[in-house]
């Protein structure tokens, strides 16, 4: 494994729901190194999604520090966090979050366009990835013309096209059938092993846990167990 890229140090996150305070994280300590293929698991309310949102600079901790490549995300301005999400973090959501009026190619190139990458370089990178993930010839189809598994593959291309330091996947297999889920996990596993892309999953899916090479169980906002496994 490579250098530490994600570090959570004694992180708490408290939400106010009406008059009630909800403690989603209660002093979470966590380190992720480059090249890991890690699943965050645990019961509903254990803090998995909250942790992913903090790592993804979508939220700030109440106390403690969250660092990405040594940068304290809590100290960054809204604009700086937005740039970090654009340039250093890839996201894969369970609902795909593709833009309906755009083609598969246009959805996949969106982040690169925001980064100001030239049209020629965008096309080379995106078409190569679409082909690699079994979507060659489908680049002009809109999301409504793709199956759930194909839409999720477009989302994966979008997430990795800009060469992020880490890809965060929140329940990425939740809306696809078992066969498609297995294929998606194999694709992401290959991207991890062959290209060294770091993946962190938040999941309830036993299939993701089987593929993961590190499984971190959260209970009540802290790490309950942390298990490393041999690659499949």
Short mmCIF file of N, CA and C in Angstrom, two decimals, residues 44-114:
data_model
loop_
_atom_site.label_atom_id
_atom_site.label_comp_id
_atom_site.label_asym_id
_atom_site.label_seq_id
_atom_site.Cartn_x
_atom_site.Cartn_y
_atom_site.Cartn_z
N UNK A 44 -27.72 0.39 10.18
CA UNK A 44 -28.20 1.75 9.91
C UNK A 44 -27.97 2.62 11.14
N UNK A 45 -27.48 3.85 10.91
CA UNK A 45 -27.18 4.74 12.01
C UNK A 45 -25.82 4.57 12.62
N UNK A 46 -24.99 3.69 12.01
CA UNK A 46 -23.66 3.44 12.57
C UNK A 46 -22.65 4.53 12.21
N UNK A 47 -22.98 5.36 11.20
CA UNK A 47 -22.08 6.45 10.83
C UNK A 47 -21.37 6.27 9.51
N UNK A 48 -21.71 5.23 8.75
CA UNK A 48 -21.01 4.95 7.49
C UNK A 48 -21.11 6.11 6.49
N UNK A 49 -22.34 6.51 6.21
CA UNK A 49 -22.54 7.57 5.22
C UNK A 49 -22.00 8.90 5.72
N UNK A 50 -22.15 9.15 7.02
CA UNK A 50 -21.58 10.38 7.60
C UNK A 50 -20.07 10.42 7.39
N UNK A 51 -19.41 9.30 7.66
CA UNK A 51 -17.95 9.24 7.46
C UNK A 51 -17.59 9.49 6.01
N UNK A 52 -18.35 8.88 5.08
CA UNK A 52 -18.08 9.06 3.65
C UNK A 52 -18.27 10.53 3.25
N UNK A 53 -19.31 11.16 3.78
CA UNK A 53 -19.56 12.57 3.46
C UNK A 53 -18.45 13.48 3.97
N UNK A 54 -17.88 13.13 5.12
CA UNK A 54 -16.77 13.92 5.65
C UNK A 54 -15.52 13.74 4.81
N UNK A 55 -15.23 12.50 4.44
CA UNK A 55 -14.06 12.22 3.60
C UNK A 55 -14.21 12.91 2.24
N UNK A 56 -15.45 12.97 1.75
CA UNK A 56 -15.72 13.59 0.45
C UNK A 56 -15.87 15.09 0.48
N UNK A 57 -15.59 15.71 1.61
CA UNK A 57 -15.66 17.17 1.76
C UNK A 57 -17.07 17.70 1.48
N UNK A 58 -18.08 16.84 1.71
CA UNK A 58 -19.47 17.26 1.59
C UNK A 58 -20.01 17.80 2.90
N UNK A 59 -19.28 17.57 3.98
CA UNK A 59 -19.70 17.97 5.31
C UNK A 59 -18.45 18.25 6.14
N UNK A 60 -18.63 18.91 7.27
CA UNK A 60 -17.52 19.20 8.18
C UNK A 60 -17.75 18.49 9.51
N UNK A 61 -16.68 18.07 10.17
CA UNK A 61 -16.85 17.45 11.49
C UNK A 61 -17.24 18.48 12.54
N UNK A 62 -17.91 18.01 13.59
CA UNK A 62 -18.22 18.88 14.72
C UNK A 62 -16.94 19.14 15.52
N UNK A 63 -16.19 18.06 15.78
CA UNK A 63 -14.87 18.18 16.38
C UNK A 63 -13.96 17.14 15.72
N UNK A 64 -12.65 17.30 15.93
CA UNK A 64 -11.69 16.40 15.31
C UNK A 64 -11.30 16.89 13.92
N UNK A 65 -10.41 16.14 13.28
CA UNK A 65 -9.91 16.55 11.97
C UNK A 65 -10.09 15.43 10.94
N UNK A 66 -10.39 15.86 9.72
CA UNK A 66 -10.46 14.96 8.56
C UNK A 66 -9.47 15.49 7.54
N UNK A 67 -8.50 14.65 7.18
CA UNK A 67 -7.47 15.08 6.25
C UNK A 67 -7.51 14.24 4.97
N UNK A 68 -7.33 14.92 3.85
CA UNK A 68 -7.17 14.27 2.55
C UNK A 68 -5.82 14.69 1.99
N UNK A 69 -4.93 13.72 1.80
CA UNK A 69 -3.56 14.01 1.35
C UNK A 69 -2.90 15.05 2.26
N UNK A 70 -3.18 14.95 3.55
CA UNK A 70 -2.56 15.84 4.52
C UNK A 70 -3.24 17.18 4.69
N UNK A 71 -4.28 17.46 3.88
CA UNK A 71 -5.00 18.74 3.97
C UNK A 71 -6.18 18.59 4.92
N UNK A 72 -6.25 19.47 5.92
CA UNK A 72 -7.35 19.46 6.87
C UNK A 72 -8.59 20.03 6.18
N UNK A 73 -9.55 19.16 5.89
CA UNK A 73 -10.73 19.58 5.13
C UNK A 73 -11.58 20.58 5.91
N UNK A 74 -11.57 20.46 7.22
CA UNK A 74 -12.37 21.36 8.04
C UNK A 74 -11.89 22.80 7.99
N UNK A 75 -10.63 23.00 7.61
CA UNK A 75 -10.07 24.36 7.55
C UNK A 75 -10.25 25.00 6.19
N UNK A 76 -10.79 24.25 5.24
CA UNK A 76 -10.94 24.76 3.87
C UNK A 76 -12.24 25.56 3.72
N UNK A 77 -12.18 26.55 2.85
CA UNK A 77 -13.38 27.33 2.55
C UNK A 77 -14.33 26.49 1.68
N UNK A 78 -15.54 26.95 1.51
CA UNK A 78 -16.50 26.24 0.65
C UNK A 78 -15.95 26.10 -0.77
N UNK A 79 -15.33 27.15 -1.28
CA UNK A 79 -14.76 27.11 -2.62
C UNK A 79 -13.62 26.10 -2.70
N UNK A 80 -12.77 26.08 -1.70
CA UNK A 80 -11.65 25.13 -1.68
C UNK A 80 -12.14 23.68 -1.61
N UNK A 81 -13.18 23.45 -0.80
CA UNK A 81 -13.73 22.09 -0.71
C UNK A 81 -14.36 21.68 -2.04
N UNK A 82 -15.01 22.62 -2.71
CA UNK A 82 -15.60 22.33 -4.02
C UNK A 82 -14.53 21.95 -5.02
N UNK A 83 -13.40 22.65 -5.00
CA UNK A 83 -12.30 22.34 -5.91
C UNK A 83 -11.69 20.98 -5.59
N UNK A 84 -11.59 20.65 -4.30
CA UNK A 84 -11.08 19.33 -3.90
C UNK A 84 -11.98 18.22 -4.41
N UNK A 85 -13.29 18.41 -4.28
CA UNK A 85 -14.23 17.40 -4.78
C UNK A 85 -14.10 17.24 -6.28
N UNK A 86 -13.91 18.34 -6.97
CA UNK A 86 -13.79 18.30 -8.44
C UNK A 86 -12.51 17.62 -8.89
N UNK A 87 -11.41 17.93 -8.22
CA UNK A 87 -10.10 17.53 -8.71
C UNK A 87 -9.52 16.27 -8.08
N UNK A 88 -9.93 15.94 -6.83
CA UNK A 88 -9.25 14.87 -6.10
C UNK A 88 -10.14 13.72 -5.67
N UNK A 89 -11.47 13.89 -5.80
CA UNK A 89 -12.39 12.88 -5.28
C UNK A 89 -13.38 12.47 -6.36
N UNK A 90 -13.56 11.15 -6.52
CA UNK A 90 -14.59 10.64 -7.42
C UNK A 90 -15.74 10.09 -6.60
N UNK A 91 -16.97 10.29 -7.07
CA UNK A 91 -18.14 9.82 -6.34
C UNK A 91 -18.95 8.85 -7.20
N UNK A 92 -19.39 7.75 -6.58
CA UNK A 92 -20.33 6.82 -7.21
C UNK A 92 -21.49 6.66 -6.24
N UNK A 93 -22.70 7.04 -6.68
CA UNK A 93 -23.87 7.01 -5.81
C UNK A 93 -24.79 5.86 -6.19
N UNK A 94 -25.62 5.41 -5.24
CA UNK A 94 -26.52 4.32 -5.53
C UNK A 94 -27.58 4.72 -6.55
N UNK A 95 -27.90 6.01 -6.64
CA UNK A 95 -28.93 6.48 -7.58
C UNK A 95 -28.32 6.94 -8.91
N UNK A 96 -27.03 6.66 -9.11
CA UNK A 96 -26.28 6.99 -10.34
C UNK A 96 -26.05 8.49 -10.50
N UNK A 97 -27.13 9.32 -10.33
CA UNK A 97 -27.00 10.78 -10.45
C UNK A 97 -26.49 11.22 -11.81
N UNK A 98 -26.89 10.52 -12.86
CA UNK A 98 -26.58 10.96 -14.21
C UNK A 98 -27.58 12.04 -14.64
N UNK A 99 -27.14 12.93 -15.52
CA UNK A 99 -28.01 14.00 -16.01
C UNK A 99 -28.83 13.45 -17.18
N UNK A 100 -30.16 13.41 -17.06
CA UNK A 100 -30.99 12.71 -18.05
C UNK A 100 -30.86 13.20 -19.48
N UNK A 101 -30.62 14.52 -19.67
CA UNK A 101 -30.60 15.07 -21.03
C UNK A 101 -29.23 14.92 -21.70
N UNK A 102 -28.24 14.44 -20.95
CA UNK A 102 -26.91 14.27 -21.52
C UNK A 102 -26.68 12.82 -21.91
N UNK A 103 -25.83 12.61 -22.90
CA UNK A 103 -25.48 11.25 -23.31
C UNK A 103 -24.52 10.63 -22.30
N UNK A 104 -24.27 9.34 -22.47
CA UNK A 104 -23.31 8.66 -21.60
C UNK A 104 -21.95 9.36 -21.67
N UNK A 105 -21.53 9.70 -22.89
CA UNK A 105 -20.23 10.38 -23.06
C UNK A 105 -20.24 11.73 -22.35
N UNK A 106 -21.30 12.51 -22.53
CA UNK A 106 -21.37 13.85 -21.94
C UNK A 106 -21.40 13.78 -20.42
N UNK A 107 -22.11 12.79 -19.87
CA UNK A 107 -22.11 12.62 -18.41
C UNK A 107 -20.71 12.27 -17.92
N UNK A 108 -20.04 11.38 -18.64
CA UNK A 108 -18.73 10.90 -18.21
C UNK A 108 -17.66 11.98 -18.29
N UNK A 109 -17.79 12.91 -19.23
CA UNK A 109 -16.75 13.93 -19.42
C UNK A 109 -17.00 15.18 -18.59
N UNK A 110 -18.10 15.23 -17.86
CA UNK A 110 -18.51 16.47 -17.20
C UNK A 110 -17.43 17.05 -16.28
N UNK A 111 -16.82 16.20 -15.45
CA UNK A 111 -15.82 16.70 -14.51
C UNK A 111 -14.59 17.20 -15.25
N UNK A 112 -14.19 16.48 -16.29
CA UNK A 112 -13.03 16.91 -17.08
C UNK A 112 -13.29 18.27 -17.73
N UNK A 113 -14.53 18.48 -18.20
CA UNK A 113 -14.87 19.77 -18.81
C UNK A 113 -14.76 20.88 -17.77
N UNK A 114 -15.24 20.61 -16.53
CA UNK A 114 -15.14 21.60 -15.46
C UNK A 114 -13.68 21.91 -15.12
#
